[in-house]
Amino acid sequence: MAHQWRGIVAEYADRLPAHVQETVVTLGEGGTPLVPAPVLSDRTGAEVFVKVEGMNPTGSFKDRGMTTAISAAAGRGAKAVVCASTGNTSASAAAYATRAGMICAVLVPDGKIAMGKLSQAIAHGARLLQVDGNFDACLVAARKLAEAYPVELVNSVNPDRIEGQKTASFEIVDALGDAPDIHVLPVGNAGNITAYWKGFREYAGLDAGAAHPAVATRTPVIWGFQAAGAAPIVAGYPIDEPETIATAIRIGNPASWAQAEDARDTSGGLIEAVTDEQILAAHRVLSAEVGVFVEPASAAGVAGVLALAEAGRVPQGARIVITVTGHGLKDPQWALRTPDGSDVQPVRVSADVVSIASALGLD
Ligand code: F0G
């Protein structure tokens, strides 16, 4: 049999802590495509790639951190895990916990998670509680539950999550031969920006990577984008009632706020806001022109790069990787709306070839 990708714990064993490797719980996560995006290169004057994290087993980047978090919990003999989630973490935690034979409790903001994610968590047997409060309230409750009861917290404040998620940076460097000039990603609870920065630093021989030969000669500049209605790091203070159509990043008080600022400042980067309109426009460019279907939050990075390009702030010729974090099928309703907000109506025809050809304008 040809070589099959074995999941990030096996593929990057030498770069991950020993305690996640004793009882490995994997669904084959990682090894996601780094896709050149000539349309985005043309629009920005840079050389743009998208790292398509929707290709992970549950359709988002969370699986990288969940294989390590659940493996570590399994190694300790944990019977139950809990997470707060805007949707993707709950889908991923539920799948990996089921695989490990554990109970998974998830706390989600009532009415504010996409249907695809809700169905995943339920399908995988999670004990799903819709909480009367936003994500930030769910996370406070999940942390308290894990302190007081025999359940382990698998949100990204769990360091094992960051260890797994840092492998996306490794894959990018492995694919390109070195770090890109700029790495771009959406920012919500700020675990992923923390993880990418850790991964890029380690592969450049810094921090924990000092024990290994350096793979990259440098680290990239990090650009993060928040949704305008949920942009606490941009504002400089927590947002009590965050609002955005990009429900995955509808977060007002990110747990890894300080780490996100460190990644921004140490890399010489930026964290800025994009509006819901810019997110939806980028979502359309990705699906209709690049050929990659993502959920709205995942388009925030592309929206940000397009906005900076319009403002003349994208360095010409720079190599830019934009992580698109979750699959479009998680939250497909946005594809069925036109830019002016009306519903897309499928064209109905009878089953004869003449009508079909005519409807296609082939006659
Ligand atoms: N993109 C998607 C699709 C996400 O689901 C998330 C976070 C982010 C980006 C932001 O990543 O939080 O590490 O800064 N989703 C979490 C969840 C909060 O519960 O699924 P972050």
CSV table of C-alpha atoms and ligand atoms in Angstrom, one decimal:
chain,number,residue,atom,x,y,z
A,1,MET,CA,0.0,0.0,0.0
A,2,ALA,CA,1.2,3.5,-0.8
A,3,HIS,CA,2.2,5.6,2.2
A,4,GLN,CA,-0.8,6.9,4.1
A,5,TRP,CA,-0.6,10.0,6.3
A,6,ARG,CA,-0.7,8.7,9.9
A,7,GLY,CA,-2.0,11.7,11.8
A,8,ILE,CA,0.1,14.5,13.3
A,9,VAL,CA,1.2,12.6,16.5
A,10,ALA,CA,3.0,9.9,14.5
A,11,GLU,CA,4.2,12.3,11.7
A,12,TYR,CA,5.7,14.8,14.1
A,13,ALA,CA,6.5,12.5,17.0
A,14,ASP,CA,10.0,14.0,17.5
A,15,ARG,CA,8.4,17.5,18.0
A,16,LEU,CA,5.6,16.6,20.4
A,17,PRO,CA,5.7,15.8,24.1
A,18,ALA,CA,6.1,12.2,25.1
A,19,HIS,CA,2.9,12.2,27.2
A,20,VAL,CA,0.7,12.6,24.1
A,21,GLN,CA,2.3,9.6,22.5
A,22,GLU,CA,1.5,6.9,25.0
A,23,THR,CA,-2.1,6.3,24.0
A,24,VAL,CA,-2.6,7.9,20.6
A,25,VAL,CA,-6.2,8.7,19.7
A,26,THR,CA,-6.2,9.7,16.0
A,27,LEU,CA,-8.6,10.0,13.1
A,28,GLY,CA,-5.7,10.7,10.6
A,29,GLU,CA,-5.8,14.5,11.1
A,30,GLY,CA,-3.3,16.9,9.4
A,31,GLY,CA,-1.6,16.6,6.1
A,32,THR,CA,-4.0,19.1,4.7
A,33,PRO,CA,-3.4,20.7,1.2
A,34,LEU,CA,-1.5,24.0,0.8
A,35,VAL,CA,-3.3,25.3,-2.4
A,36,PRO,CA,-1.8,28.0,-4.6
A,37,ALA,CA,-4.4,30.7,-5.1
A,38,PRO,CA,-3.5,32.6,-8.3
A,39,VAL,CA,-6.7,34.7,-8.2
A,40,LEU,CA,-5.6,36.0,-4.8
A,41,SER,CA,-2.1,36.5,-6.0
A,42,ASP,CA,-3.4,38.6,-9.0
A,43,ARG,CA,-5.5,40.7,-6.7
A,44,THR,CA,-2.8,41.4,-4.1
A,45,GLY,CA,0.5,41.4,-6.1
A,46,ALA,CA,1.8,38.7,-3.7
A,47,GLU,CA,2.2,35.0,-4.0
A,48,VAL,CA,-0.7,33.6,-2.1
A,49,PHE,CA,-1.4,30.1,-0.9
A,50,VAL,CA,-4.3,28.8,1.2
A,51,LYS,CA,-3.9,26.1,3.9
A,52,VAL,CA,-7.1,24.2,3.7
A,53,GLU,CA,-7.8,23.1,7.2
A,54,GLY,CA,-11.4,22.1,6.4
A,55,MET,CA,-9.9,18.9,5.0
A,56,ASN,CA,-9.3,17.6,8.5
A,57,PRO,CA,-11.5,14.6,9.7
A,58,THR,CA,-14.2,16.7,11.3
A,59,GLY,CA,-13.8,19.6,8.9
A,60,SER,CA,-11.7,22.1,10.9
A,61,PHE,CA,-8.2,22.7,12.3
A,62,LYS,CA,-9.4,21.7,15.8
A,63,ASP,CA,-8.6,18.1,15.1
A,64,ARG,CA,-4.9,18.8,15.3
A,65,GLY,CA,-5.2,19.9,18.8
A,66,MET,CA,-7.9,17.4,19.7
A,67,THR,CA,-5.7,14.3,18.8
A,68,THR,CA,-3.1,15.5,21.3
A,69,ALA,CA,-5.5,16.7,24.0
A,70,ILE,CA,-7.6,13.5,23.9
A,71,SER,CA,-4.5,11.3,23.6
A,72,ALA,CA,-3.0,13.0,26.7
A,73,ALA,CA,-6.4,12.6,28.6
A,74,ALA,CA,-6.6,8.9,27.6
A,75,GLY,CA,-3.0,8.4,28.8
A,76,ARG,CA,-4.1,9.7,32.2
A,77,GLY,CA,-7.1,7.4,32.2
A,78,ALA,CA,-9.7,10.3,31.9
A,79,LYS,CA,-13.3,9.1,31.5
A,80,ALA,CA,-14.8,12.4,30.5
A,81,VAL,CA,-13.9,15.7,28.8
A,82,VAL,CA,-15.7,19.1,28.6
A,83,CYS,CA,-15.4,22.1,26.3
A,84,ALA,CA,-17.0,25.4,25.6
A,85,SER,CA,-17.5,26.0,21.9
A,86,THR,CA,-18.7,28.1,19.0
A,87,GLY,CA,-19.2,24.7,17.2
A,88,ASN,CA,-16.0,23.3,15.7
A,89,THR,CA,-14.3,22.5,19.0
A,90,SER,CA,-17.4,20.6,20.1
A,91,ALA,CA,-17.6,18.6,16.8
A,92,SER,CA,-13.9,17.7,17.1
A,93,ALA,CA,-14.0,16.9,20.9
A,94,ALA,CA,-17.1,14.8,20.4
A,95,ALA,CA,-15.5,12.7,17.6
A,96,TYR,CA,-12.1,12.1,19.4
A,97,ALA,CA,-13.8,11.4,22.8
A,98,THR,CA,-16.1,8.9,21.1
A,99,ARG,CA,-13.0,7.3,19.5
A,100,ALA,CA,-11.4,7.1,22.9
A,101,GLY,CA,-14.5,5.7,24.6
A,102,MET,CA,-14.9,8.9,26.8
A,103,ILE,CA,-17.9,10.9,27.6
A,104,CYS,CA,-17.9,14.4,26.0
A,105,ALA,CA,-19.8,17.3,27.5
A,106,VAL,CA,-20.1,20.4,25.4
A,107,LEU,CA,-21.4,23.9,26.3
A,108,VAL,CA,-22.5,26.0,23.3
A,109,PRO,CA,-24.1,29.4,23.1
A,110,ASP,CA,-27.8,28.9,22.6
A,111,GLY,CA,-28.9,29.5,19.0
A,112,LYS,CA,-25.5,30.7,17.9
A,113,ILE,CA,-23.8,27.7,16.4
A,114,ALA,CA,-24.0,26.5,12.8
A,115,MET,CA,-26.3,23.5,12.1
A,116,GLY,CA,-23.5,21.4,10.6
A,117,LYS,CA,-21.5,21.6,13.8
A,118,LEU,CA,-24.4,21.0,16.1
A,119,SER,CA,-25.3,17.9,14.1
A,120,GLN,CA,-21.7,16.6,14.3
A,121,ALA,CA,-21.6,16.9,18.1
A,122,ILE,CA,-24.9,15.2,18.4
A,123,ALA,CA,-24.0,12.5,15.9
A,124,HIS,CA,-20.8,11.7,17.8
A,125,GLY,CA,-22.8,11.3,21.0
A,126,ALA,CA,-21.8,14.4,22.9
A,127,ARG,CA,-23.8,15.6,25.9
A,128,LEU,CA,-24.7,18.9,24.4
A,129,LEU,CA,-26.0,21.7,26.6
A,130,GLN,CA,-27.1,25.0,24.9
A,131,VAL,CA,-26.2,27.6,27.4
A,132,ASP,CA,-28.1,30.8,28.0
A,133,GLY,CA,-25.0,33.0,27.3
A,134,ASN,CA,-22.3,33.6,24.8
A,135,PHE,CA,-19.0,31.6,24.2
A,136,ASP,CA,-17.2,33.6,26.8
A,137,ALA,CA,-19.8,32.6,29.5
A,138,CYS,CA,-19.6,29.0,28.3
A,139,LEU,CA,-15.8,28.9,28.7
A,140,VAL,CA,-16.0,30.3,32.2
A,141,ALA,CA,-18.5,27.6,33.1
A,142,ALA,CA,-16.5,24.8,31.4
A,143,ARG,CA,-13.3,25.9,33.3
A,144,LYS,CA,-15.2,25.8,36.7
A,145,LEU,CA,-16.7,22.4,35.9
A,146,ALA,CA,-13.3,21.0,35.1
A,147,GLU,CA,-11.9,22.4,38.4
A,148,ALA,CA,-14.7,21.0,40.5
A,149,TYR,CA,-15.6,17.7,38.8
A,150,PRO,CA,-13.8,14.7,37.3
A,151,VAL,CA,-13.8,16.0,33.7
A,152,GLU,CA,-10.9,17.3,31.7
A,153,LEU,CA,-11.0,20.6,29.9
A,154,VAL,CA,-10.1,20.4,26.2
A,155,ASN,CA,-10.4,24.0,25.1
A,156,SER,CA,-7.2,25.6,23.8
A,157,VAL,CA,-6.3,26.8,27.3
A,158,ASN,CA,-5.2,23.2,27.6
A,159,PRO,CA,-1.5,23.3,26.5
A,160,ASP,CA,-1.8,19.9,24.8
A,161,ARG,CA,-4.2,21.5,22.2
A,162,ILE,CA,-1.6,24.1,21.3
A,163,GLU,CA,1.0,21.4,20.9
A,164,GLY,CA,-1.1,19.6,18.3
A,165,GLN,CA,-2.2,22.8,16.4
A,166,LYS,CA,1.4,24.0,16.0
A,167,THR,CA,1.9,21.2,13.5
A,168,ALA,CA,0.1,23.2,10.8
A,169,SER,CA,3.1,25.6,10.8
A,170,PHE,CA,5.4,22.6,10.4
A,171,GLU,CA,3.4,21.4,7.4
A,172,ILE,CA,3.6,24.8,5.7
A,173,VAL,CA,7.4,25.0,6.1
A,174,ASP,CA,7.8,21.4,5.0
A,175,ALA,CA,5.7,22.2,1.8
A,176,LEU,CA,7.4,25.5,1.0
A,177,GLY,CA,10.9,24.7,2.0
A,178,ASP,CA,11.0,27.6,4.4
A,179,ALA,CA,8.6,29.9,6.3
A,180,PRO,CA,6.4,32.2,4.2
A,181,ASP,CA,7.0,35.9,4.5
A,182,ILE,CA,3.6,36.4,6.1
A,183,HIS,CA,1.2,34.0,7.7
A,184,VAL,CA,-2.5,35.1,8.0
A,185,LEU,CA,-5.4,33.6,10.0
A,186,PRO,CA,-8.7,34.4,11.7
A,187,VAL,CA,-8.6,35.1,15.4
A,188,GLY,CA,-11.3,34.1,17.9
A,189,ASN,CA,-10.3,32.7,21.2
A,190,ALA,CA,-6.7,33.1,20.0
A,191,GLY,CA,-5.5,29.6,20.5
A,192,ASN,CA,-4.6,29.0,16.9
A,193,ILE,CA,-2.5,32.1,16.4
A,194,THR,CA,-0.7,31.1,19.6
A,195,ALA,CA,-0.1,27.6,18.2
A,196,TYR,CA,1.1,28.8,14.8
A,197,TRP,CA,3.6,31.2,16.3
A,198,LYS,CA,4.9,28.4,18.6
A,199,GLY,CA,5.2,26.1,15.6
A,200,PHE,CA,7.0,28.6,13.4
A,201,ARG,CA,9.4,29.5,16.2
A,202,GLU,CA,10.2,25.9,17.0
A,203,TYR,CA,10.9,25.0,13.3
A,204,ALA,CA,13.2,28.0,13.1
A,205,GLY,CA,15.3,26.5,16.0
A,206,LEU,CA,13.9,28.9,18.7
A,207,ASP,CA,12.4,27.9,22.1
A,208,ALA,CA,11.7,24.2,22.4
A,209,GLY,CA,13.0,23.8,18.8
A,210,ALA,CA,16.5,24.6,19.9
A,211,ALA,CA,17.0,20.9,20.7
A,212,HIS,CA,16.5,20.0,17.0
A,213,PRO,CA,18.1,21.1,13.8
A,214,ALA,CA,16.3,24.2,12.4
A,215,VAL,CA,14.1,23.4,9.4
A,216,ALA,CA,13.2,27.1,8.6
A,217,THR,CA,15.7,29.9,8.3
A,218,ARG,CA,13.2,32.5,9.7
A,219,THR,CA,9.8,33.0,11.2
A,220,PRO,CA,6.9,34.8,9.3
A,221,VAL,CA,5.2,38.0,10.1
A,222,ILE,CA,1.8,37.1,11.6
A,223,TRP,CA,-1.4,38.9,10.5
A,224,GLY,CA,-4.6,38.1,12.5
A,225,PHE,CA,-8.1,39.2,11.6
A,226,GLN,CA,-11.1,39.5,13.9
A,227,ALA,CA,-14.7,40.1,12.9
A,228,ALA,CA,-15.5,43.8,13.4
A,229,GLY,CA,-18.4,43.1,15.9
A,230,ALA,CA,-16.2,40.8,17.9
A,231,ALA,CA,-12.7,42.4,17.8
A,232,PRO,CA,-11.6,42.8,21.4
A,233,ILE,CA,-7.9,42.6,20.6
A,234,VAL,CA,-8.2,45.4,18.1
A,235,ALA,CA,-10.3,47.5,20.5
A,236,GLY,CA,-8.0,46.8,23.4
A,237,TYR,CA,-10.8,45.8,25.8
A,238,PRO,CA,-13.3,42.9,26.1
A,239,ILE,CA,-16.5,43.1,24.1
A,240,ASP,CA,-19.5,42.2,26.3
A,241,GLU,CA,-21.9,41.3,23.5
A,242,PRO,CA,-19.9,40.3,20.4
A,243,GLU,CA,-21.9,40.0,17.2
A,244,THR,CA,-20.9,38.7,13.8
A,245,ILE,CA,-22.3,36.3,11.2
A,246,ALA,CA,-19.0,34.5,11.5
A,247,THR,CA,-20.3,32.6,14.6
A,248,ALA,CA,-17.1,30.6,15.0
A,249,ILE,CA,-15.2,33.7,16.0
A,250,ARG,CA,-18.1,35.4,17.9
A,251,ILE,CA,-15.9,35.8,21.0
A,252,GLY,CA,-15.5,38.9,23.2
A,253,ASN,CA,-12.8,37.9,25.7
A,254,PRO,CA,-10.2,35.6,24.1
A,255,ALA,CA,-8.5,33.2,26.5
A,256,SER,CA,-5.1,33.5,24.8
A,257,TRP,CA,-5.3,37.3,24.4
A,258,ALA,CA,-1.7,38.0,25.7
A,259,GLN,CA,-0.2,35.2,23.5
A,260,ALA,CA,-1.9,36.7,20.4
A,261,GLU,CA,-0.5,40.1,21.2
A,262,ASP,CA,2.9,38.5,21.6
A,263,ALA,CA,2.7,36.7,18.2
A,264,ARG,CA,1.7,40.0,16.6
A,265,ASP,CA,4.3,42.1,18.3
A,266,THR,CA,7.3,39.7,18.2
A,267,SER,CA,6.7,38.9,14.6
A,268,GLY,CA,6.2,42.6,13.6
A,269,GLY,CA,2.7,41.7,12.5
A,270,LEU,CA,-0.8,43.1,13.0
A,271,ILE,CA,-4.3,42.1,14.3
A,272,GLU,CA,-7.1,44.1,12.6
A,273,ALA,CA,-10.8,43.8,12.0
A,274,VAL,CA,-12.9,43.0,9.0
A,275,THR,CA,-16.6,43.6,8.6
A,276,ASP,CA,-19.2,40.9,8.0
A,277,GLU,CA,-19.6,42.3,4.4
A,278,GLN,CA,-15.9,41.9,3.8
A,279,ILE,CA,-16.0,38.4,5.2
A,280,LEU,CA,-18.9,37.4,2.9
A,281,ALA,CA,-17.2,38.9,-0.1
A,282,ALA,CA,-14.0,37.0,0.6
A,283,HIS,CA,-16.2,33.9,1.2
A,284,ARG,CA,-17.5,34.3,-2.4
A,285,VAL,CA,-14.1,34.9,-3.9
A,286,LEU,CA,-12.8,31.7,-2.2
A,287,SER,CA,-15.7,29.5,-3.4
A,288,ALA,CA,-16.5,31.1,-6.8
A,289,GLU,CA,-12.9,31.9,-7.9
A,290,VAL,CA,-10.4,29.9,-5.9
A,291,GLY,CA,-12.5,26.7,-5.7
A,292,VAL,CA,-12.3,26.3,-1.9
A,293,PHE,CA,-15.5,26.3,0.1
A,294,VAL,CA,-15.1,27.5,3.7
A,295,GLU,CA,-17.3,28.6,6.5
A,296,PRO,CA,-17.6,32.4,7.0
A,297,ALA,CA,-15.1,32.7,9.9
A,298,SER,CA,-12.5,31.0,7.8
A,299,ALA,CA,-12.8,33.7,5.2
A,300,ALA,CA,-11.7,36.4,7.6
A,301,GLY,CA,-8.0,36.0,6.8
A,302,VAL,CA,-8.7,36.4,3.1
A,303,ALA,CA,-10.9,39.4,3.7
A,304,GLY,CA,-8.1,41.0,5.7
A,305,VAL,CA,-5.5,40.4,3.0
A,306,LEU,CA,-7.8,41.8,0.3
A,307,ALA,CA,-8.6,44.9,2.4
A,308,LEU,CA,-4.9,45.5,3.0
A,309,ALA,CA,-4.2,45.0,-0.7
A,310,GLU,CA,-6.7,47.7,-1.5
A,311,ALA,CA,-5.0,50.0,0.9
A,312,GLY,CA,-1.6,49.3,-0.7
A,313,ARG,CA,-0.4,47.6,2.4
A,314,VAL,CA,0.5,44.2,1.0
A,315,PRO,CA,4.3,43.9,0.2
A,316,GLN,CA,4.5,43.1,-3.5
A,317,GLY,CA,5.9,39.7,-4.3
A,318,ALA,CA,5.7,38.5,-0.7
A,319,ARG,CA,4.9,34.8,-0.1
A,320,ILE,CA,1.7,34.7,1.9
A,321,VAL,CA,0.0,31.7,3.4
A,322,ILE,CA,-3.6,32.2,4.6
A,323,THR,CA,-5.1,29.5,6.8
A,324,VAL,CA,-8.7,28.8,6.0
A,325,THR,CA,-9.9,27.1,9.2
A,326,GLY,CA,-13.1,25.2,8.6
A,327,HIS,CA,-15.2,23.6,5.8
A,328,GLY,CA,-18.0,25.4,4.0
A,329,LEU,CA,-20.4,22.5,4.6
A,330,LYS,CA,-20.4,23.3,8.3
A,331,ASP,CA,-22.5,26.4,7.7
A,332,PRO,CA,-23.6,26.2,4.1
A,333,GLN,CA,-26.5,28.7,4.1
A,334,TRP,CA,-24.2,31.6,3.1
A,335,ALA,CA,-23.7,30.1,-0.3
A,336,LEU,CA,-27.4,30.3,-1.0
A,337,ARG,CA,-27.6,34.1,-0.6
A,338,THR,CA,-26.8,36.6,-3.3
A,339,PRO,CA,-24.6,39.6,-2.4
A,340,ASP,CA,-27.7,41.7,-2.1
A,341,GLY,CA,-29.2,39.3,0.5
A,342,SER,CA,-31.9,37.6,-1.5
A,343,ASP,CA,-32.1,33.8,-1.7
A,344,VAL,CA,-30.6,31.9,-4.7
A,345,GLN,CA,-33.4,30.1,-6.5
A,346,PRO,CA,-32.4,26.9,-8.3
A,347,VAL,CA,-33.6,26.8,-11.9
A,348,ARG,CA,-36.2,24.1,-12.5
A,349,VAL,CA,-36.5,22.2,-15.8
A,350,SER,CA,-38.2,19.2,-17.2
A,351,ALA,CA,-36.1,16.1,-17.8
A,352,ASP,CA,-35.6,16.5,-21.5
A,353,VAL,CA,-32.3,17.5,-23.1
A,354,VAL,CA,-33.7,20.3,-25.2
A,355,SER,CA,-35.1,22.1,-22.1
A,356,ILE,CA,-31.8,21.5,-20.2
A,357,ALA,CA,-29.7,22.8,-23.1
A,358,SER,CA,-31.9,25.8,-23.4
A,359,ALA,CA,-31.8,26.5,-19.7
A,360,LEU,CA,-27.9,26.3,-20.0
A,361,GLY,CA,-27.9,28.7,-22.9
A,362,LEU,CA,-26.5,26.1,-25.2
A,363,ASP,CA,-29.0,26.5,-28.0
B,1,F0G,N1,-12.0,29.6,12.5
B,1,F0G,C1,-12.9,28.7,12.9
B,1,F0G,C2,-13.6,28.0,11.8
B,1,F0G,C3,-13.1,28.4,14.2
B,1,F0G,O1,-14.0,27.5,14.6
B,1,F0G,C4,-12.4,29.2,15.2
B,1,F0G,C5,-12.6,28.9,16.6
B,1,F0G,C6,-11.4,30.1,14.7
B,1,F0G,C7,-11.3,30.3,13.4
B,1,F0G,C8,-10.6,30.9,15.7
B,1,F0G,O2,-9.6,30.2,16.3
B,1,F0G,O3,-10.3,30.5,18.6
B,1,F0G,O4,-8.1,29.5,18.0
B,1,F0G,O5,-8.6,31.9,17.6
B,1,F0G,N2,-13.5,28.2,17.1
B,1,F0G,C9,-13.6,27.8,18.5
B,1,F0G,C10,-14.7,26.7,18.7
B,1,F0G,C11,-13.7,28.9,19.4
B,1,F0G,O6,-15.3,26.6,19.7
B,1,F0G,O7,-14.9,26.0,17.7
B,1,F0G,P1,-9.1,30.5,17.7
